[in-house]
Tab-separated table of C-alpha atoms in Angstrom:
chain	number	residue	atom	x	y	z
A	854	UNK	CA	14.966	0.201	-38.522
A	855	UNK	CA	13.682	3.683	-37.701
A	856	UNK	CA	14.043	5.380	-34.330
A	857	UNK	CA	10.385	4.948	-33.427
A	858	UNK	CA	10.527	1.194	-33.946
A	859	UNK	CA	13.733	0.927	-31.898
A	860	UNK	CA	12.136	2.862	-29.038
A	861	UNK	CA	9.027	0.663	-29.248
A	862	UNK	CA	11.203	-2.430	-28.949
A	863	UNK	CA	13.093	-1.035	-25.959
A	864	UNK	CA	9.810	-0.067	-24.287
A	865	UNK	CA	8.234	-3.503	-24.846
A	866	UNK	CA	11.313	-5.313	-23.539
A	867	UNK	CA	11.421	-3.089	-20.456
A	868	UNK	CA	7.711	-3.515	-19.754
A	869	UNK	CA	7.872	-7.294	-20.258
A	870	UNK	CA	10.685	-7.541	-17.693
A	871	UNK	CA	8.967	-5.145	-15.290
A	872	UNK	CA	5.643	-6.988	-15.560
A	873	UNK	CA	7.398	-10.272	-14.743
A	874	UNK	CA	9.055	-8.572	-11.770
A	875	UNK	CA	5.648	-7.249	-10.636
A	876	UNK	CA	4.114	-10.720	-10.875
A	877	UNK	CA	7.044	-12.204	-8.930
A	878	UNK	CA	6.727	-9.495	-6.265
A	879	UNK	CA	3.016	-10.307	-6.001
A	880	UNK	CA	3.851	-13.971	-5.460
A	881	UNK	CA	6.486	-13.194	-2.820
A	882	UNK	CA	4.207	-10.716	-1.032
A	883	UNK	CA	1.576	-13.497	-0.815
A	884	UNK	CA	-1.309	-11.222	-1.681
A	885	UNK	CA	-3.660	-14.124	-2.339
A	886	UNK	CA	-6.468	-12.091	-3.855
A	887	UNK	CA	-7.932	-13.837	-6.893
A	888	UNK	CA	-8.758	-10.666	-8.821
A	889	UNK	CA	-5.338	-9.091	-8.370
A	890	UNK	CA	-3.577	-12.378	-9.042
A	891	UNK	CA	-5.397	-12.656	-12.377
A	892	UNK	CA	-4.589	-9.024	-13.233
A	893	UNK	CA	-0.861	-9.391	-12.595
A	894	UNK	CA	-0.650	-12.704	-14.424
A	895	UNK	CA	-2.633	-11.370	-17.384
A	896	UNK	CA	-0.524	-8.220	-17.549
A	897	UNK	CA	2.687	-10.260	-17.649
A	898	UNK	CA	1.297	-12.566	-20.364
A	899	UNK	CA	0.209	-9.590	-22.486
A	900	UNK	CA	3.607	-7.875	-22.266
A	901	UNK	CA	5.542	-11.019	-23.105
A	902	UNK	CA	3.156	-11.742	-25.987
A	903	UNK	CA	3.543	-8.219	-27.364
A	904	UNK	CA	7.334	-8.536	-27.192
A	905	UNK	CA	7.295	-11.892	-28.993
A	906	UNK	CA	5.116	-10.481	-31.786
A	907	UNK	CA	7.406	-7.451	-32.091
A	908	UNK	CA	10.497	-9.656	-32.411
A	909	UNK	CA	8.716	-11.939	-34.853
A	910	UNK	CA	7.725	-8.981	-36.986
A	911	UNK	CA	4.551	-6.963	-36.720
A	912	UNK	CA	4.389	-6.618	-40.502
A	913	UNK	CA	3.583	-10.339	-40.654
A	914	UNK	CA	0.290	-9.749	-38.849
A	915	UNK	CA	-2.096	-9.720	-41.816
A	916	UNK	CA	-5.187	-10.780	-39.849
A	917	UNK	CA	-6.843	-7.548	-38.624
A	918	UNK	CA	-8.191	-8.898	-35.270
A	919	UNK	CA	-4.657	-10.082	-34.387
A	920	UNK	CA	-3.241	-6.633	-35.210
A	921	UNK	CA	-5.868	-5.060	-32.954
A	922	UNK	CA	-5.008	-7.511	-30.188
A	923	UNK	CA	-1.313	-6.682	-30.537
A	924	UNK	CA	-2.043	-2.947	-30.252
A	925	UNK	CA	-4.215	-3.640	-27.198
A	926	UNK	CA	-1.350	-5.540	-25.562
A	927	UNK	CA	1.002	-2.666	-26.352
A	928	UNK	CA	-1.439	-0.150	-24.837
A	929	UNK	CA	-1.690	-2.224	-21.654
A	930	UNK	CA	2.040	-1.676	-21.115
A	931	UNK	CA	1.205	1.732	-19.640
A	932	UNK	CA	-0.382	-0.107	-16.700
A	933	UNK	CA	2.847	-1.933	-15.853
A	934	UNK	CA	4.680	0.855	-14.027
A	935	UNK	CA	1.814	1.775	-11.623
A	936	UNK	CA	1.104	-1.914	-10.990
A	937	UNK	CA	4.774	-2.530	-10.185
A	938	UNK	CA	4.920	0.466	-7.834
A	939	UNK	CA	1.799	-0.771	-6.035
A	940	UNK	CA	3.010	-4.336	-5.558
A	941	UNK	CA	6.521	-3.204	-4.629
A	942	UNK	CA	4.990	-1.134	-1.838
A	943	UNK	CA	2.997	-4.215	-0.868
A	944	UNK	CA	6.157	-6.306	-0.696
A	945	UNK	CA	7.989	-3.711	1.386
A	946	UNK	CA	5.015	-3.556	3.744
A	947	UNK	CA	5.548	-7.238	4.583
A	948	UNK	CA	8.647	-6.386	6.592
A	949	UNK	CA	8.301	-5.279	10.194
A	950	UNK	CA	10.030	-2.078	11.275
A	951	UNK	CA	12.552	-2.270	14.082
A	952	UNK	CA	11.383	-0.857	17.410
A	953	UNK	CA	14.408	0.465	19.321
A	954	UNK	CA	12.262	1.552	22.276
A	955	UNK	CA	11.261	-2.066	22.969
A	956	UNK	CA	12.521	-3.782	26.101
A	957	UNK	CA	14.980	-6.635	25.521
A	958	UNK	CA	13.151	-9.721	26.801
A	959	UNK	CA	15.334	-12.417	25.249
A	960	UNK	CA	16.523	-13.606	28.644
A	961	UNK	CA	13.609	-12.293	30.690
A	962	UNK	CA	11.401	-14.743	32.623
A	963	UNK	CA	8.040	-14.850	30.856
A	964	UNK	CA	6.164	-13.974	34.030
A	965	UNK	CA	7.986	-10.615	34.016
A	966	UNK	CA	6.539	-9.631	30.638
A	967	UNK	CA	3.835	-7.329	31.944
A	968	UNK	CA	2.213	-4.001	31.008
A	969	UNK	CA	3.599	-0.745	32.374
A	970	UNK	CA	1.980	2.568	33.220
A	971	UNK	CA	2.177	3.607	29.537
A	972	UNK	CA	2.330	1.655	26.288
A	973	UNK	CA	5.041	-0.969	26.804
A	974	UNK	CA	6.753	-3.163	24.212
A	975	UNK	CA	8.936	-6.238	24.716
A	976	UNK	CA	11.231	-7.903	22.186
A	977	UNK	CA	11.843	-11.606	22.781
A	978	UNK	CA	14.051	-11.876	19.696
A	979	UNK	CA	11.260	-13.736	17.890
A	980	UNK	CA	8.207	-11.579	18.632
A	981	UNK	CA	7.264	-8.128	19.834
A	982	UNK	CA	4.746	-8.095	22.673
A	983	UNK	CA	2.723	-4.864	22.742
A	984	UNK	CA	0.851	-3.780	25.864
A	985	UNK	CA	-0.914	-0.599	24.695
A	986	UNK	CA	-2.207	1.797	27.310
A	987	UNK	CA	-5.986	1.470	27.115
A	988	UNK	CA	-9.303	1.650	28.934
A	989	UNK	CA	-11.455	0.427	26.050
A	990	UNK	CA	-11.216	-1.705	22.915
A	991	UNK	CA	-13.432	-0.979	19.918
A	992	UNK	CA	-14.086	-2.491	16.527
A	993	UNK	CA	-14.134	0.315	13.948
A	994	UNK	CA	-15.727	-0.373	10.554
A	995	UNK	CA	-16.072	1.749	7.448
A	996	UNK	CA	-13.860	4.817	7.930
A	997	UNK	CA	-10.200	4.264	8.792
A	998	UNK	CA	-9.258	5.470	12.315
A	999	UNK	CA	-7.346	8.736	12.271
A	1000	UNK	CA	-3.827	9.046	13.632
A	1001	UNK	CA	-4.834	12.537	14.759
A	1002	UNK	CA	-7.176	10.998	17.333
A	1003	UNK	CA	-4.811	11.085	20.304
A	1004	UNK	CA	-7.075	8.842	22.392
A	1005	UNK	CA	-6.091	5.873	20.177
A	1006	UNK	CA	-3.033	3.971	21.375
A	1007	UNK	CA	-3.279	1.001	18.994
A	1008	UNK	CA	-4.841	0.374	15.570
A	1009	UNK	CA	-4.642	-2.677	13.309
A	1010	UNK	CA	-6.791	-4.811	11.010
A	1011	UNK	CA	-9.214	-7.101	12.796
A	1012	UNK	CA	-11.581	-9.477	10.982
A	1013	UNK	CA	-11.218	-10.955	7.508
A	1014	UNK	CA	-13.193	-9.388	4.688
A	1015	UNK	CA	-14.947	-11.771	2.350
A	1016	UNK	CA	-14.315	-9.916	-0.910
A	1017	UNK	CA	-12.008	-7.190	-2.156
A	1018	UNK	CA	-14.241	-4.149	-2.487
A	1019	UNK	CA	-13.732	-0.391	-2.456
A	1020	UNK	CA	-17.223	0.029	-1.049
A	1021	UNK	CA	-17.963	-1.007	2.526
A	1022	UNK	CA	-20.768	-3.139	3.899
A	1023	UNK	CA	-21.018	-4.796	7.309
A	1024	UNK	CA	-21.985	-8.028	5.553
A	1025	UNK	CA	-18.545	-8.193	3.912
A	1026	UNK	CA	-16.898	-8.555	7.339
A	1027	UNK	CA	-16.373	-12.258	7.985
A	1028	UNK	CA	-17.813	-13.446	11.273
A	1029	UNK	CA	-20.484	-11.934	13.496
A	1030	UNK	CA	-19.304	-8.681	15.033
A	1031	UNK	CA	-20.395	-5.905	17.363
A	1032	UNK	CA	-19.649	-2.204	16.979
A	1033	UNK	CA	-20.409	-0.071	20.034
A	1034	UNK	CA	-23.534	-2.049	20.859
A	1035	UNK	CA	-24.709	-2.689	17.289
A	1036	UNK	CA	-24.810	-6.390	16.389
A	1037	UNK	CA	-24.111	-7.581	12.842
A	1038	UNK	CA	-24.722	-11.174	11.839
A	1039	UNK	CA	-22.424	-12.529	9.137
A	1040	UNK	CA	-23.197	-15.139	6.463
A	1041	UNK	CA	-19.480	-15.993	6.497
A	1042	UNK	CA	-18.997	-17.248	10.034
A	1043	UNK	CA	-16.642	-20.252	10.175
A	1044	UNK	CA	-16.509	-23.099	12.674
A	1045	UNK	CA	-12.818	-22.412	13.326
A	1046	UNK	CA	-13.533	-18.853	14.477
A	1047	UNK	CA	-13.205	-17.724	18.058
A	1048	UNK	CA	-14.413	-14.387	19.399
A	1049	UNK	CA	-12.690	-11.427	21.017
A	1050	UNK	CA	-15.035	-9.124	22.908
A	1051	UNK	CA	-14.785	-6.038	25.077
A	1052	UNK	CA	-17.733	-4.982	27.217
A	1053	UNK	CA	-18.290	-3.537	30.682
A	1054	UNK	CA	-14.601	-2.613	30.861
A	1055	UNK	CA	-13.360	-6.191	30.385
A	1056	UNK	CA	-11.937	-8.169	27.488
A	1057	UNK	CA	-12.740	-11.828	26.829
A	1058	UNK	CA	-11.843	-14.623	24.420
A	1059	UNK	CA	-14.549	-17.174	23.617
A	1060	UNK	CA	-14.046	-20.352	21.592
A	1061	UNK	CA	-17.232	-22.292	22.276
A	1062	UNK	CA	-20.313	-20.179	21.639
A	1063	UNK	CA	-18.486	-17.360	19.839
A	1064	UNK	CA	-21.713	-16.063	18.266
A	1065	UNK	CA	-23.443	-15.833	21.649
A	1066	UNK	CA	-20.414	-13.989	23.031
A	1067	UNK	CA	-20.660	-11.365	20.274
A	1068	UNK	CA	-24.393	-10.957	20.908
A	1069	UNK	CA	-23.809	-10.537	24.646
A	1070	UNK	CA	-21.130	-7.912	24.025
A	1071	UNK	CA	-23.498	-6.006	21.731
A	1072	UNK	CA	-26.300	-6.172	24.309
A	1073	UNK	CA	-23.900	-4.622	26.827
A	1074	UNK	CA	-23.020	-1.812	24.410
A	1075	UNK	CA	-19.628	-3.336	23.676
A	1076	UNK	CA	-17.549	-4.517	20.751
A	1077	UNK	CA	-16.299	-7.777	19.340
A	1078	UNK	CA	-15.227	-9.656	16.241
A	1079	UNK	CA	-14.361	-13.174	15.107
A	1080	UNK	CA	-11.108	-14.586	13.799
A	1081	UNK	CA	-9.395	-17.962	13.573
A	1082	UNK	CA	-8.753	-19.433	17.005
A	1083	UNK	CA	-5.047	-19.923	17.745
A	1084	UNK	CA	-4.775	-20.756	21.442
A	1085	UNK	CA	-7.556	-21.726	23.827
A	1086	UNK	CA	-6.625	-21.923	27.506
A	1087	UNK	CA	-2.921	-22.450	26.649
A	1088	UNK	CA	-3.722	-25.182	24.122
A	1089	UNK	CA	-2.956	-24.622	20.441
A	1090	UNK	CA	-6.147	-25.179	18.448
A	1091	UNK	CA	-5.089	-23.834	15.038
A	1092	UNK	CA	-5.280	-26.813	12.698
A	1093	UNK	CA	-3.572	-25.558	9.553
A	1094	UNK	CA	-0.124	-24.294	8.606
A	1095	UNK	CA	1.117	-21.624	6.235
A	1096	UNK	CA	3.853	-23.000	3.953
A	1097	UNK	CA	5.800	-19.761	3.629
A	1098	UNK	CA	7.660	-17.414	5.914
A	1099	UNK	CA	5.917	-14.128	6.638
A	1100	UNK	CA	5.150	-11.786	9.538
A	1101	UNK	CA	2.341	-12.923	11.835
A	1102	UNK	CA	0.193	-11.210	14.454
A	1103	UNK	CA	-2.196	-12.286	17.177
A	1104	UNK	CA	-4.411	-10.507	19.674
A	1105	UNK	CA	-3.800	-12.412	22.868
A	1106	UNK	CA	-3.964	-12.783	26.616
A	1107	UNK	CA	-0.577	-13.084	28.311
A	1108	UNK	CA	-0.082	-13.227	32.076
A	1109	UNK	CA	-3.709	-12.165	32.481
A	1110	UNK	CA	-3.353	-9.036	30.336
A	1111	UNK	CA	-4.493	-8.080	26.850
A	1112	UNK	CA	-1.675	-7.704	24.327
A	1113	UNK	CA	-0.859	-7.834	20.636
A	1114	UNK	CA	2.018	-10.054	19.532
A	1115	UNK	CA	3.867	-9.531	16.236
A	1116	UNK	CA	6.736	-11.541	14.798
A	1117	UNK	CA	9.962	-9.515	14.712
A	1118	UNK	CA	10.931	-10.843	11.276
A	1119	UNK	CA	9.393	-13.141	8.706
A	1120	UNK	CA	9.196	-16.684	10.037
A	1121	UNK	CA	7.253	-19.885	9.527
A	1122	UNK	CA	3.875	-20.221	11.193
A	1123	UNK	CA	4.910	-23.168	13.363
A	1124	UNK	CA	7.831	-21.077	14.680
A	1125	UNK	CA	5.395	-18.312	15.604
A	1126	UNK	CA	3.124	-20.779	17.413
A	1127	UNK	CA	6.116	-22.284	19.225
A	1128	UNK	CA	7.073	-18.864	20.561
A	1129	UNK	CA	3.505	-18.233	21.757
A	1130	UNK	CA	3.627	-21.587	23.517
A	1131	UNK	CA	6.985	-20.751	25.115
A	1132	UNK	CA	5.594	-17.480	26.410
A	1133	UNK	CA	2.627	-19.285	27.936
A	1134	UNK	CA	-0.017	-17.308	26.028
A	1135	UNK	CA	-3.406	-18.141	27.553
A	1136	UNK	CA	-5.715	-17.237	24.646
A	1137	UNK	CA	-5.083	-15.934	21.151
A	1138	UNK	CA	-6.835	-15.166	17.869
A	1139	UNK	CA	-5.153	-14.961	14.470
A	1140	UNK	CA	-4.835	-11.540	12.820
A	1141	UNK	CA	-4.606	-11.147	9.058
A	1142	UNK	CA	-1.167	-9.937	7.951
A	1143	UNK	CA	-1.345	-9.902	4.164
A	1144	UNK	CA	0.198	-6.879	2.463
A	1145	UNK	CA	-2.119	-3.925	3.028
A	1146	UNK	CA	-4.302	-5.786	5.515
A	1147	UNK	CA	-1.409	-5.549	7.999
A	1148	UNK	CA	-1.760	-1.742	8.196
A	1149	UNK	CA	-1.081	-0.894	11.854
A	1150	UNK	CA	0.300	1.721	14.196
A	1151	UNK	CA	0.587	2.539	17.883
A	1152	UNK	CA	1.088	5.637	20.017
A	1153	UNK	CA	4.214	5.404	22.137
A	1154	UNK	CA	4.757	6.652	25.673
A	1155	UNK	CA	5.738	10.086	24.338
A	1156	UNK	CA	2.444	10.377	22.440
A	1157	UNK	CA	4.065	9.936	19.014
A	1158	UNK	CA	2.448	7.680	16.388
A	1159	UNK	CA	4.734	4.862	15.266
A	1160	UNK	CA	3.657	3.146	12.035
A	1161	UNK	CA	4.384	-0.586	11.961
A	1162	UNK	CA	2.969	-1.463	8.533
A	1163	UNK	CA	2.039	1.578	6.519
A	1164	UNK	CA	0.240	0.530	3.325
A	1165	UNK	CA	-3.390	1.729	3.789
A	1166	UNK	CA	-5.118	-0.123	0.945
A	1167	UNK	CA	-8.553	1.325	0.110
A	1168	UNK	CA	-10.362	-2.019	0.393
A	1169	UNK	CA	-9.482	-2.582	4.056
A	1170	UNK	CA	-12.531	-1.639	6.121
A	1171	UNK	CA	-12.333	-2.884	9.727
A	1172	UNK	CA	-9.862	-2.373	12.561
A	1173	UNK	CA	-9.422	-3.105	16.258
A	1174	UNK	CA	-8.677	0.109	18.159
A	1175	UNK	CA	-7.505	0.487	21.755
A	1176	UNK	CA	-8.189	3.781	23.481
A	1177	UNK	CA	-6.796	5.288	26.652
């Protein structure tokens, strides 16, 4: 066996293993995007198939279309390394950073978990409770908010997007939404959606008549978006579970104040809901936390940007921003 053939065999074996690792990482990261799922599965199948043909003996391929297919599978191996790097970053982005500046609230009475004069963070051992310093809340669509904008104290993904697309359109945002007084009606509004709005200097959660609430916020020059309802007037209304452990987030009202609540570590959804119930959260909407969609950061009391989840995928196009 010549050197070139040996190197080809080593390369195909390595790429077959790496493609299987990439597919497994995709599964663990729970990036349930049909297009990407098909790509990673197809890539793994092609690499394994190419390796099997190599071990069987490529000289036995006498049918020309099969030889061409084999060479195509071999060529696709050059996509394995970038796809693995991408999904590995996605998997890493599923894990929440530790926040040493947070206040230990494990034994703190829940009524004491309140905002301070600057951005304040509590750690209950199960969740982080963020009270960003703010005077307004805005839905930003299209261009990603800049960390250089020092008026922003919080930024994270807001509404679902209906399809994975590099291009942006307001119609792709699931649920009716309002952006600084502009109202956008969505063909993808779901019955399980509630609305978060901010207008006339006040925030509100609406679960019956969410569409009217968004329209009213737009008429007042405000902002709003829709997401799955979690808690309505201290009653859990979310009617489905997620079977796997992952990090979760909600935009919520706690002790009469607006906050964002993140799980400290990966946990099951019912554990997250139980902690919200223990804290006495009044109202809450679900926030998407898939890898890439969980991109988020806040500005701490010293004015420094702290990145919570840092994978800024190019097909994420809407965010909730709090400004001081």
